[in-house]
mmCIF file of C-alpha atoms in Angstrom:
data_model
loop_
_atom_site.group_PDB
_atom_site.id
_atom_site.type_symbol
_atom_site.label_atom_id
_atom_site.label_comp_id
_atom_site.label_asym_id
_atom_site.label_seq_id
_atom_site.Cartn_x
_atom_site.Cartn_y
_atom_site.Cartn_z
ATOM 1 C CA UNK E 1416 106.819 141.089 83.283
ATOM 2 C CA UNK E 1417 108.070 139.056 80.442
ATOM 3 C CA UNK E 1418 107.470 139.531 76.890
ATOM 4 C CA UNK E 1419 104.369 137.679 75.084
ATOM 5 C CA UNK E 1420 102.077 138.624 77.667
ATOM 6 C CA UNK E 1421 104.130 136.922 80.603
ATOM 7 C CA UNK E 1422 103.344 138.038 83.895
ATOM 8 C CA UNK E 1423 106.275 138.952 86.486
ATOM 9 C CA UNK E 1424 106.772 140.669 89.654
ATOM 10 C CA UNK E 1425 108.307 143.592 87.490
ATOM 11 C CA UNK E 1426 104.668 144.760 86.821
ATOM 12 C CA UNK E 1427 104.330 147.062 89.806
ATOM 13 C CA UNK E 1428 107.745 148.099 89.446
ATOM 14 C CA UNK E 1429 106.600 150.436 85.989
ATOM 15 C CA UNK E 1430 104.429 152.191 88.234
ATOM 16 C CA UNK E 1431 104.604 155.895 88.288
ATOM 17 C CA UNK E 1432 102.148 157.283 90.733
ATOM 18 C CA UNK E 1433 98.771 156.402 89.073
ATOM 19 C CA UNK E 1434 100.090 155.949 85.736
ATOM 20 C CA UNK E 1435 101.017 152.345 84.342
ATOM 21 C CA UNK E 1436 102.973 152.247 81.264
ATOM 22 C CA UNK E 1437 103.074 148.911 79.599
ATOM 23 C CA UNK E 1438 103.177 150.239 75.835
ATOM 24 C CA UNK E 1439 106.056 148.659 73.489
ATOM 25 C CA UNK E 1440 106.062 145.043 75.720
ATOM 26 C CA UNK E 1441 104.962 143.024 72.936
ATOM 27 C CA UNK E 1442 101.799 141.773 74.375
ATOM 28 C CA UNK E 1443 99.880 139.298 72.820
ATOM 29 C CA UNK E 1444 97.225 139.411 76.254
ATOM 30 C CA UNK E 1445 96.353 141.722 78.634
ATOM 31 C CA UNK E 1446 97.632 140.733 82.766
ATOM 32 C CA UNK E 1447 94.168 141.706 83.993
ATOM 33 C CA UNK E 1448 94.605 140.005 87.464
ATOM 34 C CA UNK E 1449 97.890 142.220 87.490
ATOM 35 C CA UNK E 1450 96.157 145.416 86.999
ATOM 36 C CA UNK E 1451 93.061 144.866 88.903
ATOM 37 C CA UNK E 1452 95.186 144.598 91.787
ATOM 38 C CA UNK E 1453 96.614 147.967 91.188
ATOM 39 C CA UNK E 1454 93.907 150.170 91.366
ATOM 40 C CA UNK E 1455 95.834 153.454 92.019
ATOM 41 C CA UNK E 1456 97.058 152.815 88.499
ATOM 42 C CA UNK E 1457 94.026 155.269 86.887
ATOM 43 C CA UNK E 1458 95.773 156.113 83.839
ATOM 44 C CA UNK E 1459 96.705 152.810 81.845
ATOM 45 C CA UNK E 1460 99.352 152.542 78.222
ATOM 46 C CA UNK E 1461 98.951 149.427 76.522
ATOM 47 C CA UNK E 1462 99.690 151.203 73.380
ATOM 48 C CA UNK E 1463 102.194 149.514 70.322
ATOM 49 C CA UNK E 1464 101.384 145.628 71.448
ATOM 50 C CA UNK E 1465 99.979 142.827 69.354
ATOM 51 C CA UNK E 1466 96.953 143.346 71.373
ATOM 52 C CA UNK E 1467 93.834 141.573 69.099
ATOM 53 C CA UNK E 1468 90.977 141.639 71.881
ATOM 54 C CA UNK E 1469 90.673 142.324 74.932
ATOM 55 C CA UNK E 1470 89.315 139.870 77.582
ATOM 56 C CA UNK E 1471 85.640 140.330 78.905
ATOM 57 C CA UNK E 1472 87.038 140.564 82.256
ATOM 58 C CA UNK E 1473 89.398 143.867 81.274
ATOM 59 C CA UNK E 1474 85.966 145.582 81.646
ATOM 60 C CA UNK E 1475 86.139 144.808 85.859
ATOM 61 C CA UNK E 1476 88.944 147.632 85.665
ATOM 62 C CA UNK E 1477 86.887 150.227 86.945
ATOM 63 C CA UNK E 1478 89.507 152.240 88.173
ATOM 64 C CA UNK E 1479 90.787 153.212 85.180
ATOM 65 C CA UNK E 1480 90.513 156.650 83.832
ATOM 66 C CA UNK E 1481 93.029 157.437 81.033
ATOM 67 C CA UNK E 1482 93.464 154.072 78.717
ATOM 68 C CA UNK E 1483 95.740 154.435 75.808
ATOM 69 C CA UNK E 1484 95.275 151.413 73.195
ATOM 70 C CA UNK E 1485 96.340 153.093 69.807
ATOM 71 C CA UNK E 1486 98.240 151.305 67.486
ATOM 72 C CA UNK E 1487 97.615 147.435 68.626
ATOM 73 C CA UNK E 1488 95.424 145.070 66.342
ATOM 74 C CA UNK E 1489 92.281 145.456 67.861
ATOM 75 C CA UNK E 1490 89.207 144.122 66.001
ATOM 76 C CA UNK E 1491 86.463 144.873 68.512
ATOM 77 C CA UNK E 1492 85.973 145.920 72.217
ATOM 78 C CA UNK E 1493 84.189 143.618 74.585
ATOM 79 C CA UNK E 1494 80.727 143.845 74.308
ATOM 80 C CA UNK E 1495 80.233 145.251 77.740
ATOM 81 C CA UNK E 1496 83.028 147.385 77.406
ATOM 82 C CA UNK E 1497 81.073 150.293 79.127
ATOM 83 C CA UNK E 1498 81.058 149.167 82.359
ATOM 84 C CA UNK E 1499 84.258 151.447 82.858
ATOM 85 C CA UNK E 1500 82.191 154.272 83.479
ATOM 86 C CA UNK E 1501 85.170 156.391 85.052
ATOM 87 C CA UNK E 1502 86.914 156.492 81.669
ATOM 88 C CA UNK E 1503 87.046 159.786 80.557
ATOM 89 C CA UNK E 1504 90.617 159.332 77.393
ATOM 90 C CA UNK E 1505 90.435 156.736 75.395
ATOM 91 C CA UNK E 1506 92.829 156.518 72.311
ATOM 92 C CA UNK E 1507 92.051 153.831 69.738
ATOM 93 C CA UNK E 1508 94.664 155.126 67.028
ATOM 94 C CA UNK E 1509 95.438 152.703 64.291
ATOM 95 C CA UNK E 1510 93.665 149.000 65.334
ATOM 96 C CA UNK E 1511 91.189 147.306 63.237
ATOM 97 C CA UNK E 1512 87.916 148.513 64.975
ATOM 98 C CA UNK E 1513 84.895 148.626 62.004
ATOM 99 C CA UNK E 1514 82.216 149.030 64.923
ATOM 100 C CA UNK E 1515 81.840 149.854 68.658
ATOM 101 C CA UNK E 1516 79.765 148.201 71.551
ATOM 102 C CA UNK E 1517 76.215 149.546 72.151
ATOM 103 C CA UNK E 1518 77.138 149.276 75.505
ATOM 104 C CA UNK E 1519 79.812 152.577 74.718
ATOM 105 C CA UNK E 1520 76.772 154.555 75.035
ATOM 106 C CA UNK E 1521 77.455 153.900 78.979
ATOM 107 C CA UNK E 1522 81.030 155.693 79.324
ATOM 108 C CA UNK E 1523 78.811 159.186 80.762
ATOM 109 C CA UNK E 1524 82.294 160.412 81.574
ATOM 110 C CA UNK E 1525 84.257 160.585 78.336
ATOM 111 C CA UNK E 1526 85.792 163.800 77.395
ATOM 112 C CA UNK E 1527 88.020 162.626 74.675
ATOM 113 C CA UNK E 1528 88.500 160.021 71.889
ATOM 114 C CA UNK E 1529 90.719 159.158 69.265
ATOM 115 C CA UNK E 1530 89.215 156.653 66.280
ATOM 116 C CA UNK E 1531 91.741 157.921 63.249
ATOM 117 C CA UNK E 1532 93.255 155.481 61.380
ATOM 118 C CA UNK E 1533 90.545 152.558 61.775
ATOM 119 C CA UNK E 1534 88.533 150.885 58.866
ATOM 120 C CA UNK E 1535 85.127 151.870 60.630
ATOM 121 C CA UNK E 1536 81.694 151.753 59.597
ATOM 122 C CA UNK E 1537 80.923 155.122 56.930
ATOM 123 C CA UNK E 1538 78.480 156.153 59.457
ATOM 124 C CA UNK E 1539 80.120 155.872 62.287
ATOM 125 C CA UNK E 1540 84.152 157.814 60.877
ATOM 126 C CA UNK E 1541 81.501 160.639 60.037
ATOM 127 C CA UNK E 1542 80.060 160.811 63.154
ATOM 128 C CA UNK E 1543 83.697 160.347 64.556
ATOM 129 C CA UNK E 1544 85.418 162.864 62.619
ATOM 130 C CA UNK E 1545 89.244 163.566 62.569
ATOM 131 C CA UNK E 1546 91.319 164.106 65.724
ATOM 132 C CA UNK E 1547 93.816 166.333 64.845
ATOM 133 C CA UNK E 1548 93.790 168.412 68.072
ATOM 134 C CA UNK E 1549 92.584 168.637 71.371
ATOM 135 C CA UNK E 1550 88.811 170.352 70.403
ATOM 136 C CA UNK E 1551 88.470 167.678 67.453
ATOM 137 C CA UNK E 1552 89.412 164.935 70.087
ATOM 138 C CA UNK E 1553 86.789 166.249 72.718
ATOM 139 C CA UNK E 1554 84.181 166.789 69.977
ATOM 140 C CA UNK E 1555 84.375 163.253 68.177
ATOM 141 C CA UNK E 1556 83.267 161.974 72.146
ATOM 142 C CA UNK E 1557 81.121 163.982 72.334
ATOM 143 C CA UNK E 1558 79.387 163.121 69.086
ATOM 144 C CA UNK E 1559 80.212 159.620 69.341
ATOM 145 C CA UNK E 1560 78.908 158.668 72.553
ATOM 146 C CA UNK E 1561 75.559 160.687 71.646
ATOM 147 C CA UNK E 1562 75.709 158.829 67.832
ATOM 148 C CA UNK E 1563 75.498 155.247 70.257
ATOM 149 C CA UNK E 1564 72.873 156.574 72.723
ATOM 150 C CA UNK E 1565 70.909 156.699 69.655
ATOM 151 C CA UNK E 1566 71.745 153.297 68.190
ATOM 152 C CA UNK E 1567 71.598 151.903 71.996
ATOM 153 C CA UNK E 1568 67.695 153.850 71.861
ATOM 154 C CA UNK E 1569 67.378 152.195 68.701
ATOM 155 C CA UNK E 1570 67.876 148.666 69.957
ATOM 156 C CA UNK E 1571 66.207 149.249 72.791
ATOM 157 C CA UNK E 1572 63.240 150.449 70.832
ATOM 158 C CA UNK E 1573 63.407 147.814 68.934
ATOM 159 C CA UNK E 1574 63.684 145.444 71.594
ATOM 160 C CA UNK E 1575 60.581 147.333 73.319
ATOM 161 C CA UNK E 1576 58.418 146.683 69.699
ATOM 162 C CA UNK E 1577 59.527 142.932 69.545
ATOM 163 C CA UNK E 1578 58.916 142.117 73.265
ATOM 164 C CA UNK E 1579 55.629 144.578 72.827
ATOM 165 C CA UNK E 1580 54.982 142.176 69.606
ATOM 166 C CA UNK E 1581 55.663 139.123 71.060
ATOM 167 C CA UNK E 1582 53.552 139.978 74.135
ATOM 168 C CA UNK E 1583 50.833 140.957 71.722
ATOM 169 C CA UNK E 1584 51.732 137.750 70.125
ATOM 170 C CA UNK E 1585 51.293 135.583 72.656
ATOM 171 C CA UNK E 1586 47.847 137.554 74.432
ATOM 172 C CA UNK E 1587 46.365 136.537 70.457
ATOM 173 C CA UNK E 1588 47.778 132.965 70.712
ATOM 174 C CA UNK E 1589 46.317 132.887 74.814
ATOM 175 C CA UNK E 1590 43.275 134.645 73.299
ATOM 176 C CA UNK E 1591 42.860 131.930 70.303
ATOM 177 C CA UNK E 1592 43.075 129.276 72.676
ATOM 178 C CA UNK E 1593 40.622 130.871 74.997
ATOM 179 C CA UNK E 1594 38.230 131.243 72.592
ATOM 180 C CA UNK E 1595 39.196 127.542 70.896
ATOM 181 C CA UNK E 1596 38.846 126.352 74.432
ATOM 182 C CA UNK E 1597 35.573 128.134 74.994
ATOM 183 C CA UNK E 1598 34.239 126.752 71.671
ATOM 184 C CA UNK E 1599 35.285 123.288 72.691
ATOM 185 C CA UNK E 1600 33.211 123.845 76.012
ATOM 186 C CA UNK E 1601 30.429 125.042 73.412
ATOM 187 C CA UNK E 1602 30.608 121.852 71.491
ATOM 188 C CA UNK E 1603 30.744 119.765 74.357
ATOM 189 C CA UNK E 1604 28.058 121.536 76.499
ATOM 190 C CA UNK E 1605 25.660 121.356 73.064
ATOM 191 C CA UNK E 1606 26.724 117.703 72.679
ATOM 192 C CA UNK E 1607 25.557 116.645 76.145
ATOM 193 C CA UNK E 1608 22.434 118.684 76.044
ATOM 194 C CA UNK E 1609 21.723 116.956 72.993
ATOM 195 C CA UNK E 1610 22.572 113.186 74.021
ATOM 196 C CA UNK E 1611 20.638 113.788 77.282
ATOM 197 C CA UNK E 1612 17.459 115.203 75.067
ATOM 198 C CA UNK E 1613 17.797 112.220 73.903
ATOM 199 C CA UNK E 1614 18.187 109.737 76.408
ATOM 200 C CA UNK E 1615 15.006 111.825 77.170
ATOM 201 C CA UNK E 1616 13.055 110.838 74.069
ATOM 202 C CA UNK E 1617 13.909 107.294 74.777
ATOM 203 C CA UNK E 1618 12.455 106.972 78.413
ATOM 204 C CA UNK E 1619 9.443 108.714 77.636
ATOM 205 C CA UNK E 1620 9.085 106.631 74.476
ATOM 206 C CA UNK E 1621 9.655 103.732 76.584
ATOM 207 C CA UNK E 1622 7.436 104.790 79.497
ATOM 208 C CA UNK E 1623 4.891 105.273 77.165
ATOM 209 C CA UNK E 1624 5.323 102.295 75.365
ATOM 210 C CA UNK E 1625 4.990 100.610 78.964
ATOM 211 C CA UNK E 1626 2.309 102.736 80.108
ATOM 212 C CA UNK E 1627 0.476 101.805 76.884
ATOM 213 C CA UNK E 1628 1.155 97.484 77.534
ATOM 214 C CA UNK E 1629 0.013 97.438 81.234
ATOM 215 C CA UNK E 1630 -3.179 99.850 79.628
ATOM 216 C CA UNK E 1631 -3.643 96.790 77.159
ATOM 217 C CA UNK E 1632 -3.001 94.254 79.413
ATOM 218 C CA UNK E 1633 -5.193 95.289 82.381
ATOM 219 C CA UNK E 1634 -7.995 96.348 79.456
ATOM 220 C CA UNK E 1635 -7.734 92.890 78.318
ATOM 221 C CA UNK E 1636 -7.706 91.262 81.972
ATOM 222 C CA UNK E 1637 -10.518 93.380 82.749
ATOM 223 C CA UNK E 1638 -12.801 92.067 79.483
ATOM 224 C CA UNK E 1639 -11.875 88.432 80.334
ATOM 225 C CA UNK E 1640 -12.714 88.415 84.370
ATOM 226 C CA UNK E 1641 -14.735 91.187 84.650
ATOM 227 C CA UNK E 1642 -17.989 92.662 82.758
ATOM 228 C CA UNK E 1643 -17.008 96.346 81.257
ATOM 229 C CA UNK E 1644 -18.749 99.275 83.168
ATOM 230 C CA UNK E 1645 -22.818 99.230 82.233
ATOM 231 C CA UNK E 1646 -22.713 96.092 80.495
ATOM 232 C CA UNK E 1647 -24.857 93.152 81.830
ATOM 233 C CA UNK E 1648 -24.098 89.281 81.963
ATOM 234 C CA UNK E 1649 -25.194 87.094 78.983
ATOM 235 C CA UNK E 1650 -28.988 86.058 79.358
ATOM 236 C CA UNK E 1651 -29.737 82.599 77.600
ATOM 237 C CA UNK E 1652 -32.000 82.944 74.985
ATOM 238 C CA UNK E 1653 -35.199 84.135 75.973
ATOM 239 C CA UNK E 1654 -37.021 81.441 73.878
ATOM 240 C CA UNK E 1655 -35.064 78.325 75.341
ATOM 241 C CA UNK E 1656 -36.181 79.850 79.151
ATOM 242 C CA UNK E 1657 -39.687 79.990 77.940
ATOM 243 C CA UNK E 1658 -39.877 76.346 76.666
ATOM 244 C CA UNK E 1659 -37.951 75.313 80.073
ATOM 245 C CA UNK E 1660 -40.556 76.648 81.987
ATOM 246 C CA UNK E 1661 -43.512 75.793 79.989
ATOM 247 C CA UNK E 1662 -42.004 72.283 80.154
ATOM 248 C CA UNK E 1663 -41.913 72.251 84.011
ATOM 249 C CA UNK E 1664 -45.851 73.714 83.793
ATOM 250 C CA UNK E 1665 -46.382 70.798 81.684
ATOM 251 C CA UNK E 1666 -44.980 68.036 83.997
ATOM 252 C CA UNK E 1667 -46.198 69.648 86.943
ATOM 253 C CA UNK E 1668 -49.542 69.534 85.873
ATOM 254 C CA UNK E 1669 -49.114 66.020 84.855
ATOM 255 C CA UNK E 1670 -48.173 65.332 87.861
ATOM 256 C CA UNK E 1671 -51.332 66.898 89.939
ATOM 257 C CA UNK E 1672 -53.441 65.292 87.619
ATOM 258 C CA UNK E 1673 -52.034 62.002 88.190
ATOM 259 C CA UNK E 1674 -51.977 62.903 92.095
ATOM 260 C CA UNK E 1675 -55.531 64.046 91.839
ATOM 261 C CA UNK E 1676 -56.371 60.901 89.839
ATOM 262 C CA UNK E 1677 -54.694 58.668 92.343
ATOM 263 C CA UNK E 1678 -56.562 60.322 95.171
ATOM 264 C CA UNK E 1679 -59.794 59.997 93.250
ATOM 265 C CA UNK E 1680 -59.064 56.116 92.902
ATOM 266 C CA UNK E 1681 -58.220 55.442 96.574
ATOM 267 C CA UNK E 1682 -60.377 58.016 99.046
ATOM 268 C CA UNK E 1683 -63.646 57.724 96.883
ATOM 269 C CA UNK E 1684 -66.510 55.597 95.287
ATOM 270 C CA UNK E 1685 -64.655 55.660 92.090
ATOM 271 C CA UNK E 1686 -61.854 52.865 93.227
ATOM 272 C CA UNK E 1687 -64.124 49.676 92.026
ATOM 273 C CA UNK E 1688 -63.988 51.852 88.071
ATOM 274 C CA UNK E 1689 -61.841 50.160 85.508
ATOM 275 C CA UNK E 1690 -60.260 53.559 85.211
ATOM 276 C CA UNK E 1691 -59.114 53.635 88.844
ATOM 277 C CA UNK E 1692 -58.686 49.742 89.411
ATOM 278 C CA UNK E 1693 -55.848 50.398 86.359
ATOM 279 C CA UNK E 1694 -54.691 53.401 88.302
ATOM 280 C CA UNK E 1695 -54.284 51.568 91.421
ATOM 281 C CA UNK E 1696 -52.781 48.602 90.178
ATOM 282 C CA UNK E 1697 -50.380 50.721 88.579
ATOM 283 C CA UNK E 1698 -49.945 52.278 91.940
ATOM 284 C CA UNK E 1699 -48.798 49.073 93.804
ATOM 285 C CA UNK E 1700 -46.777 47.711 91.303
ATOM 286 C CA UNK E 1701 -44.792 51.347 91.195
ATOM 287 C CA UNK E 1702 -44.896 51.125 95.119
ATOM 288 C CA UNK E 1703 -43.034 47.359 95.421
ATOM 289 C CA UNK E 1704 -40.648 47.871 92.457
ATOM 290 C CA UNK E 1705 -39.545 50.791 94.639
ATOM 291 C CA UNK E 1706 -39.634 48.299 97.582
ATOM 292 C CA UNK E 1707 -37.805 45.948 95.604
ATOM 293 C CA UNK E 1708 -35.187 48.503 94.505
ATOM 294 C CA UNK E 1709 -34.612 49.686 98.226
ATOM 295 C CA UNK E 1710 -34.408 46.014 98.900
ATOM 296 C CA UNK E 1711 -31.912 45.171 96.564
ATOM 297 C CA UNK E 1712 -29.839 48.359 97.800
ATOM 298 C CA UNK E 1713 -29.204 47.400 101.003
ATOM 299 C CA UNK E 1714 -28.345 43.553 100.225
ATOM 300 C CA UNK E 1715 -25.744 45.145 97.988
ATOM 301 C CA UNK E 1716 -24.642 47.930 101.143
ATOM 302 C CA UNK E 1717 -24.162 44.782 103.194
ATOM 303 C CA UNK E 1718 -22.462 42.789 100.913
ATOM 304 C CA UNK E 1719 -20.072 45.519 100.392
ATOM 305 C CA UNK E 1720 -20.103 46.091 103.702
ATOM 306 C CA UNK E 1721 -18.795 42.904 104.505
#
């Protein structure tokens, strides 16, 4: 393996049963194809490098157990850095670490730690402690992997309240537009039952308006062709029928009289009167001006005729 974080076929060659040591190569990267395919090496130095970060891939080395990174320029650890749940020594002496991953919380089997020597977070050197000798070391894992099972708690407490507030969120906004929905409905339902009370108005109004014009009409119809009900036809004056008839009296009268009178003059004694030779010589000269008129009828039937 070459310096600068070259990668050579001398790589297997530095290793000693299950322990790789790569420390004082002047790394600038970390050969993690290299090393995954070594996965007897369990115990790992990559200490004294210009290591910055470490890939996110690094964290696929589940094999590892003992990982020695002290004294590179390390600024963080990978954010899933806790998948390497076999790890149980970890020495971060002198890098540039302020924080740690939530996800450290994970590494269950970590007996020992080393975090001297790093600008970290006031909270978090407390927790830490020194690590001046083996106890120290094994009580600053201790402590620190319990210190970030209570941030990782945290979080996810946190993350429970906002996803439990969101949720609750989001039933009010389904809830507002439920009910916004159901009002709508409301409106709508109201509106309709109002425009059809209305369109029911109108054909009632209208039927009885009709109803009312064929009444009129057929009540007028019935006054001009028909009598009303009890009512009795118009009677000419009772006066003018009187003097009709009293009329007829009077010219049927004259008329027996004259009858009478002509008899008189003709059957009896009374013929050679003056009275009745008037009469009778009235009689015949009635008698051929009729004959006269029939005669002059039927010259004019024949001359039409012909």
């Amino acid at each position: 393996m070459s310096r600068g974080g070259g990668k050579g076929p001398s790589l297997k060659d530095k290793l000693d049963g299950n322990e790789l040591d790569l420390s004082l190569c002047d790394l600038n990267e970390v050969p993690v194809r290299e090393l995954a395919a070594l996965p007897k090496a369990t115990i790992l130095d990559l200490s004294c490098n210009n290591l910055i970060s470490l890939p996110s891939d690094f964290c696929s080395l589940l094999h590892l157990v003992k990982l020695d990174l002290s004294k590179n320029r390390l600024q963080q650890l990978p954010l899933d850095f806790g998948r390497l749940v076999n790890l149980q020594h970890l020495d971060l002496l002198n890098n540039r670490l302020v924080t740690l991953p939530v996800s450290f919380a994970q590494l269950k089997n970590l007996k020992w730690l080393d975090l001297k020597d790093n600008p970290l977070d006031p909270v978090l050197a407390k927790v830490a402690g020194d690590c001046l000798d083996e106890k120290q070391c094994k009580q600053a894992a201790v402590k620190v992997l319990q210190h970030m099972k209570a941030i990782q708690s945290e979080q996810d407490r946190q993350r429970q309240r906002k996803l439990q507030a969101e949720r609750e969120m989001e039933k009010k906004r389904e809830a507002e537009q439920r009910a916004k929905e159901a009002q709508e409905r409301e409106v709508r339902k109201r509106e309709k039952a109002e425009e059809k009370e209305r369109r029911r108005r109108e054909y009632d109004a209208q039927k009885a308006a009709k109803q009312e014009m064929e009444k009129k009409t057929k009540k007028e119809t019935v006054q001009t062709r028909k009598p009303t009900s009890g009512s009795r036809p118009p009677q000419p004056p009772r006066h003018k029928h009187s003097w009709s008839r009293s009329v007829l009296r009077v010219l049927l009268f004259v008329l027996f009289c004259i009858l009478c009178t002509l008899a008189a003059c003709k059957l009896t004694e009374l013929q050679h009167q003056p009275l009745c030779v008037s009469v009778n010589t009235l009689y015949e000269d009635v008698l051929a001006a009729l004959q006269n008129h029939k005669t002059l009828q039927n010259m004019l039937q024949q001359n039409s005729q012909q």
